Amino acid sequence: MIMGISFGMWIIIIFGGLVGIATTLGIVGVMIATVIQKIYRRIRFGISLYD
């Protein structure tokens, strides 16, 4: 055992970390996609960036 933590607890820690990383990357990806979509609509259709 590493520092007295059981194997099952390590699995939970690693799984939780991976879920947190995936969630963060998903949110950042959606934010980037939204900005790109707004810039595209601004160039193509002349729609305000704030709509």
mmCIF file of N, CA and C in Angstrom:
data_model
loop_
_atom_site.group_PDB
_atom_site.id
_atom_site.type_symbol
_atom_site.label_atom_id
_atom_site.label_comp_id
_atom_site.label_asym_id
_atom_site.label_seq_id
_atom_site.Cartn_x
_atom_site.Cartn_y
_atom_site.Cartn_z
ATOM 1 N N MET A 1 0.826 -1.194 0.000
ATOM 2 C CA MET A 1 0.000 0.000 0.000
ATOM 3 C C MET A 1 0.865 1.250 0.000
ATOM 4 N N ILE A 2 0.394 2.241 -0.745
ATOM 5 C CA ILE A 2 1.097 3.523 -0.789
ATOM 6 C C ILE A 2 0.432 4.450 0.219
ATOM 7 N N MET A 3 1.167 4.855 1.222
ATOM 8 C CA MET A 3 0.689 5.770 2.255
ATOM 9 C C MET A 3 -0.599 5.277 2.927
ATOM 10 N N GLY A 4 -0.793 3.977 3.020
ATOM 11 C CA GLY A 4 -1.932 3.425 3.737
ATOM 12 C C GLY A 4 -3.263 3.513 3.024
ATOM 13 N N ILE A 5 -3.287 3.866 1.736
ATOM 14 C CA ILE A 5 -4.540 3.956 0.992
ATOM 15 C C ILE A 5 -4.735 2.647 0.231
ATOM 16 N N SER A 6 -5.933 2.088 0.337
ATOM 17 C CA SER A 6 -6.206 0.807 -0.303
ATOM 18 C C SER A 6 -6.296 0.956 -1.825
ATOM 19 N N PHE A 7 -6.215 -0.192 -2.506
ATOM 20 C CA PHE A 7 -6.271 -0.216 -3.963
ATOM 21 C C PHE A 7 -7.594 0.359 -4.478
ATOM 22 N N GLY A 8 -8.686 0.012 -3.842
ATOM 23 C CA GLY A 8 -10.003 0.515 -4.252
ATOM 24 C C GLY A 8 -10.092 2.028 -4.163
ATOM 25 N N MET A 9 -9.485 2.578 -3.132
ATOM 26 C CA MET A 9 -9.508 4.033 -2.969
ATOM 27 C C MET A 9 -8.710 4.705 -4.079
ATOM 28 N N TRP A 10 -7.589 4.095 -4.490
ATOM 29 C CA TRP A 10 -6.802 4.648 -5.603
ATOM 30 C C TRP A 10 -7.623 4.659 -6.888
ATOM 31 N N ILE A 11 -8.405 3.599 -7.111
ATOM 32 C CA ILE A 11 -9.258 3.544 -8.302
ATOM 33 C C ILE A 11 -10.260 4.700 -8.280
ATOM 34 N N ILE A 12 -10.871 4.935 -7.121
ATOM 35 C CA ILE A 12 -11.846 6.023 -6.996
ATOM 36 C C ILE A 12 -11.175 7.377 -7.218
ATOM 37 N N ILE A 13 -9.981 7.560 -6.657
ATOM 38 C CA ILE A 13 -9.252 8.825 -6.821
ATOM 39 C C ILE A 13 -8.915 9.064 -8.286
ATOM 40 N N ILE A 14 -8.394 8.054 -8.964
ATOM 41 C CA ILE A 14 -8.023 8.193 -10.376
ATOM 42 C C ILE A 14 -9.252 8.443 -11.233
ATOM 43 N N PHE A 15 -10.342 7.703 -10.971
ATOM 44 C CA PHE A 15 -11.579 7.894 -11.728
ATOM 45 C C PHE A 15 -12.124 9.308 -11.540
ATOM 46 N N GLY A 16 -12.123 9.776 -10.309
ATOM 47 C CA GLY A 16 -12.603 11.135 -10.029
ATOM 48 C C GLY A 16 -11.762 12.192 -10.725
ATOM 49 N N GLY A 17 -10.452 11.985 -10.733
ATOM 50 C CA GLY A 17 -9.574 12.917 -11.433
ATOM 51 C C GLY A 17 -9.834 12.945 -12.923
ATOM 52 N N LEU A 18 -10.022 11.760 -13.509
ATOM 53 C CA LEU A 18 -10.288 11.691 -14.949
ATOM 54 C C LEU A 18 -11.620 12.337 -15.306
ATOM 55 N N VAL A 19 -12.625 12.128 -14.454
ATOM 56 C CA VAL A 19 -13.928 12.762 -14.698
ATOM 57 C C VAL A 19 -13.804 14.277 -14.615
ATOM 58 N N GLY A 20 -13.049 14.765 -13.658
ATOM 59 C CA GLY A 20 -12.847 16.211 -13.523
ATOM 60 C C GLY A 20 -12.125 16.804 -14.724
ATOM 61 N N ILE A 21 -11.097 16.104 -15.199
ATOM 62 C CA ILE A 21 -10.362 16.579 -16.379
ATOM 63 C C ILE A 21 -11.266 16.579 -17.605
ATOM 64 N N ALA A 22 -12.045 15.501 -17.780
ATOM 65 C CA ALA A 22 -12.939 15.419 -18.941
ATOM 66 C C ALA A 22 -13.991 16.527 -18.905
ATOM 67 N N THR A 23 -14.533 16.789 -17.726
ATOM 68 C CA THR A 23 -15.535 17.850 -17.587
ATOM 69 C C THR A 23 -14.934 19.215 -17.926
ATOM 70 N N THR A 24 -13.747 19.478 -17.423
ATOM 71 C CA THR A 24 -13.082 20.755 -17.689
ATOM 72 C C THR A 24 -12.805 20.924 -19.173
ATOM 73 N N LEU A 25 -12.274 19.879 -19.809
ATOM 74 C CA LEU A 25 -11.993 19.957 -21.240
ATOM 75 C C LEU A 25 -13.275 20.144 -22.049
ATOM 76 N N GLY A 26 -14.351 19.491 -21.625
ATOM 77 C CA GLY A 26 -15.634 19.652 -22.314
ATOM 78 C C GLY A 26 -16.153 21.072 -22.232
ATOM 79 N N ILE A 27 -16.090 21.659 -21.053
ATOM 80 C CA ILE A 27 -16.563 23.041 -20.878
ATOM 81 C C ILE A 27 -15.719 24.004 -21.700
ATOM 82 N N VAL A 28 -14.404 23.845 -21.658
ATOM 83 C CA VAL A 28 -13.519 24.720 -22.435
ATOM 84 C C VAL A 28 -13.789 24.550 -23.931
ATOM 85 N N GLY A 29 -13.987 23.312 -24.375
ATOM 86 C CA GLY A 29 -14.280 23.060 -25.789
ATOM 87 C C GLY A 29 -15.560 23.728 -26.247
ATOM 88 N N VAL A 30 -16.591 23.664 -25.423
ATOM 89 C CA VAL A 30 -17.868 24.302 -25.774
ATOM 90 C C VAL A 30 -17.716 25.817 -25.807
ATOM 91 N N MET A 31 -16.943 26.377 -24.886
ATOM 92 C CA MET A 31 -16.726 27.833 -24.881
ATOM 93 C C MET A 31 -15.998 28.273 -26.155
ATOM 94 N N ILE A 32 -14.976 27.531 -26.549
ATOM 95 C CA ILE A 32 -14.237 27.865 -27.763
ATOM 96 C C ILE A 32 -15.151 27.739 -28.986
ATOM 97 N N ALA A 33 -15.957 26.671 -29.036
ATOM 98 C CA ALA A 33 -16.874 26.482 -30.160
ATOM 99 C C ALA A 33 -17.894 27.619 -30.241
ATOM 100 N N THR A 34 -18.360 28.101 -29.097
ATOM 101 C CA THR A 34 -19.324 29.203 -29.078
ATOM 102 C C THR A 34 -18.699 30.477 -29.631
ATOM 103 N N VAL A 35 -17.481 30.771 -29.239
ATOM 104 C CA VAL A 35 -16.802 31.966 -29.738
ATOM 105 C C VAL A 35 -16.588 31.857 -31.247
ATOM 106 N N ILE A 36 -16.161 30.692 -31.720
ATOM 107 C CA ILE A 36 -15.955 30.501 -33.160
ATOM 108 C C ILE A 36 -17.267 30.649 -33.919
ATOM 109 N N GLN A 37 -18.352 30.077 -33.368
ATOM 110 C CA GLN A 37 -19.656 30.198 -34.015
ATOM 111 C C GLN A 37 -20.094 31.664 -34.091
ATOM 112 N N LYS A 38 -19.881 32.410 -33.035
ATOM 113 C CA LYS A 38 -20.283 33.819 -33.033
ATOM 114 C C LYS A 38 -19.470 34.633 -34.044
ATOM 115 N N ILE A 39 -18.176 34.350 -34.131
ATOM 116 C CA ILE A 39 -17.340 35.055 -35.108
ATOM 117 C C ILE A 39 -17.777 34.694 -36.527
ATOM 118 N N TYR A 40 -18.075 33.417 -36.759
ATOM 119 C CA TYR A 40 -18.549 32.983 -38.080
ATOM 120 C C TYR A 40 -19.855 33.683 -38.449
ATOM 121 N N ARG A 41 -20.807 33.717 -37.505
ATOM 122 C CA ARG A 41 -22.086 34.387 -37.785
ATOM 123 C C ARG A 41 -21.890 35.879 -38.008
ATOM 124 N N ARG A 42 -20.926 36.474 -37.324
ATOM 125 C CA ARG A 42 -20.645 37.907 -37.510
ATOM 126 C C ARG A 42 -20.128 38.170 -38.921
ATOM 127 N N ILE A 43 -19.199 37.318 -39.372
ATOM 128 C CA ILE A 43 -18.608 37.501 -40.696
ATOM 129 C C ILE A 43 -19.620 37.163 -41.789
ATOM 130 N N ARG A 44 -20.317 36.029 -41.642
ATOM 131 C CA ARG A 44 -21.202 35.537 -42.704
ATOM 132 C C ARG A 44 -22.506 36.317 -42.790
ATOM 133 N N PHE A 45 -23.122 36.609 -41.649
ATOM 134 C CA PHE A 45 -24.461 37.210 -41.660
ATOM 135 C C PHE A 45 -24.516 38.616 -41.076
ATOM 136 N N GLY A 46 -23.428 39.106 -40.514
ATOM 137 C CA GLY A 46 -23.420 40.446 -39.931
ATOM 138 C C GLY A 46 -24.154 40.558 -38.629
ATOM 139 N N ILE A 47 -24.376 39.432 -37.942
ATOM 140 C CA ILE A 47 -25.097 39.421 -36.667
ATOM 141 C C ILE A 47 -24.141 39.887 -35.560
ATOM 142 N N SER A 48 -24.674 40.630 -34.588
ATOM 143 C CA SER A 48 -23.865 41.115 -33.482
ATOM 144 C C SER A 48 -23.252 39.962 -32.705
ATOM 145 N N LEU A 49 -22.075 40.176 -32.169
ATOM 146 C CA LEU A 49 -21.420 39.156 -31.350
ATOM 147 C C LEU A 49 -22.144 38.941 -30.023
ATOM 148 N N TYR A 50 -22.982 39.885 -29.633
ATOM 149 C CA TYR A 50 -23.639 39.825 -28.328
ATOM 150 C C TYR A 50 -25.021 39.196 -28.397
ATOM 151 N N ASP A 51 -25.481 38.762 -29.561
ATOM 152 C CA ASP A 51 -26.797 38.102 -29.687
ATOM 153 C C ASP A 51 -26.646 36.609 -29.597
#
